[in-house]
Amino acid sequence: QVQLVESGGGLVQPGGSLRLSCAASGSFFRIAAMGWFRQAPGKQRELVAIITSGGSTNYADSVKDRFTISRDSAKNLVNLQMNSLKPEDTAVYYCNADIFRSVSVHRSYWGQGTQVTVSS
């Protein structure tokens, strides 16, 4: 069974930093893109950042130049370094990965979510 487990959320003051990590475990062939989404109360889930297996990245405009996504493919890990955090970054952050169980069969998996609260 494939699982994504996040860690690193918490409470931080405006201007502070947090680092989120997500580890994929279980039996699978390979992982394609990995990314982070977030959902604030009363809002739809939105893409924060994504990184392909080749290392290409894409960010939401609201987090560009503040957040950095990275991955360690050997360890099936994806990280999100969040700097200069703002109250509007408060949300539940979800890890997502496109995982191939075989050469041609793949689907999207989600982590359980980790709360990030930016408040003084």
Short mmCIF file of C-alpha atoms in Angstrom, two decimals:
data_model
loop_
_atom_site.label_atom_id
_atom_site.label_comp_id
_atom_site.label_asym_id
_atom_site.label_seq_id
_atom_site.Cartn_x
_atom_site.Cartn_y
_atom_site.Cartn_z
CA GLN A 1 0.00 0.00 0.00
CA VAL A 2 1.36 3.38 -1.00
CA GLN A 3 1.37 6.12 1.64
CA LEU A 4 2.48 9.73 1.79
CA VAL A 5 3.35 10.99 5.25
CA GLU A 6 3.90 14.69 5.90
CA SER A 7 5.75 16.36 8.74
CA GLY A 8 6.94 19.81 9.74
CA GLY A 9 3.83 21.90 10.15
CA GLY A 10 3.17 24.13 13.12
CA LEU A 11 2.71 27.67 14.40
CA VAL A 12 5.09 30.40 13.28
CA GLN A 13 5.14 34.17 13.50
CA PRO A 14 4.83 36.33 10.39
CA GLY A 15 8.18 36.56 8.65
CA GLY A 16 9.27 33.21 10.01
CA SER A 17 10.16 29.97 8.28
CA LEU A 18 8.98 26.37 8.25
CA ARG A 19 10.10 23.31 6.37
CA LEU A 20 7.61 20.64 5.35
CA SER A 21 8.64 17.14 4.37
CA CYS A 22 6.75 14.29 2.75
CA ALA A 23 7.92 10.72 2.43
CA ALA A 24 6.42 8.12 0.13
CA SER A 25 6.42 4.53 1.29
CA GLY A 26 5.13 1.21 0.04
CA SER A 27 5.57 -0.78 -3.12
CA PHE A 28 5.68 1.12 -6.39
CA PHE A 29 7.58 1.35 -9.67
CA ARG A 30 8.47 5.01 -9.71
CA ILE A 31 7.27 8.49 -8.73
CA ALA A 32 6.64 11.12 -11.38
CA ALA A 33 5.69 14.62 -10.23
CA MET A 34 5.48 15.50 -6.54
CA GLY A 35 3.92 18.61 -5.14
CA TRP A 36 2.32 20.55 -2.34
CA PHE A 37 -1.21 21.89 -2.20
CA ARG A 38 -2.94 23.86 0.52
CA GLN A 39 -6.47 24.51 1.65
CA ALA A 40 -7.48 27.40 3.86
CA PRO A 41 -10.81 27.43 5.72
CA GLY A 42 -13.66 28.18 3.35
CA LYS A 43 -11.43 28.04 0.27
CA GLN A 44 -10.68 25.51 -2.41
CA ARG A 45 -7.52 23.45 -2.38
CA GLU A 46 -4.85 25.16 -4.45
CA LEU A 47 -1.49 24.23 -5.90
CA VAL A 48 1.47 25.67 -4.02
CA ALA A 49 4.44 24.11 -5.81
CA ILE A 50 5.25 21.11 -7.96
CA ILE A 51 8.46 19.38 -9.02
CA THR A 52 8.85 16.84 -11.80
CA SER A 53 11.05 13.77 -11.74
CA GLY A 54 13.51 15.75 -13.83
CA GLY A 55 13.65 18.57 -11.30
CA SER A 56 11.57 21.19 -13.10
CA THR A 57 9.54 23.31 -10.71
CA ASN A 58 6.46 25.48 -10.81
CA TYR A 59 5.08 27.75 -8.11
CA ALA A 60 1.89 29.61 -7.37
CA ASP A 61 2.43 33.33 -7.90
CA SER A 62 1.61 33.98 -4.25
CA VAL A 63 4.60 31.97 -3.01
CA LYS A 64 7.23 32.66 -5.68
CA ASP A 65 10.53 33.88 -4.24
CA ARG A 66 9.44 32.78 -0.75
CA PHE A 67 8.94 29.02 -1.03
CA THR A 68 11.31 26.43 -2.47
CA ILE A 69 10.36 22.88 -3.39
CA SER A 70 12.97 20.14 -3.60
CA ARG A 71 13.05 16.37 -3.77
CA ASP A 72 15.34 13.49 -2.96
CA SER A 73 14.34 10.85 -5.45
CA ALA A 74 16.57 8.20 -3.86
CA LYS A 75 14.63 8.57 -0.61
CA ASN A 76 11.22 9.28 -2.19
CA LEU A 77 11.07 12.60 -0.35
CA VAL A 78 9.75 16.00 -1.26
CA ASN A 79 10.36 19.10 0.83
CA LEU A 80 8.89 22.57 0.92
CA GLN A 81 11.00 25.31 2.46
CA MET A 82 8.75 28.22 3.37
CA ASN A 83 10.33 31.57 4.18
CA SER A 84 8.91 35.03 4.88
CA LEU A 85 5.63 33.44 5.91
CA LYS A 86 2.49 35.57 5.92
CA PRO A 87 -0.82 35.12 7.75
CA GLU A 88 -2.44 34.34 4.39
CA ASP A 89 -0.21 31.26 4.13
CA THR A 90 -2.21 29.71 6.97
CA ALA A 91 -3.76 26.49 5.69
CA VAL A 92 -3.62 22.73 5.79
CA TYR A 93 -0.81 21.68 3.47
CA TYR A 94 -1.14 18.43 1.53
CA CYS A 95 1.56 16.44 -0.18
CA ASN A 96 0.67 14.96 -3.56
CA ALA A 97 2.49 12.52 -5.79
CA ASP A 98 1.83 10.88 -9.14
CA ILE A 99 2.94 7.30 -8.47
CA PHE A 100 3.36 4.48 -10.94
CA ARG A 101 2.53 1.07 -9.50
CA SER A 102 3.73 -0.48 -12.78
CA VAL A 103 5.18 0.74 -16.07
CA SER A 104 1.87 2.13 -17.27
CA VAL A 105 -0.50 2.26 -14.29
CA HIS A 106 -0.41 5.38 -12.17
CA ARG A 107 -2.61 7.56 -10.01
CA SER A 108 -2.47 10.51 -7.71
CA TYR A 109 -1.88 9.98 -4.00
CA TRP A 110 -2.44 12.42 -1.14
CA GLY A 111 -0.97 12.79 2.29
CA GLN A 112 -3.12 13.34 5.37
CA GLY A 113 -2.30 17.04 5.58
CA THR A 114 -0.32 19.13 8.04
CA GLN A 115 -1.49 22.40 9.59
CA VAL A 116 0.54 25.56 9.06
CA THR A 117 -0.54 28.58 11.09
CA VAL A 118 1.12 31.96 10.67
CA SER A 119 0.13 34.27 13.48
CA SER A 120 1.61 36.66 16.01
#
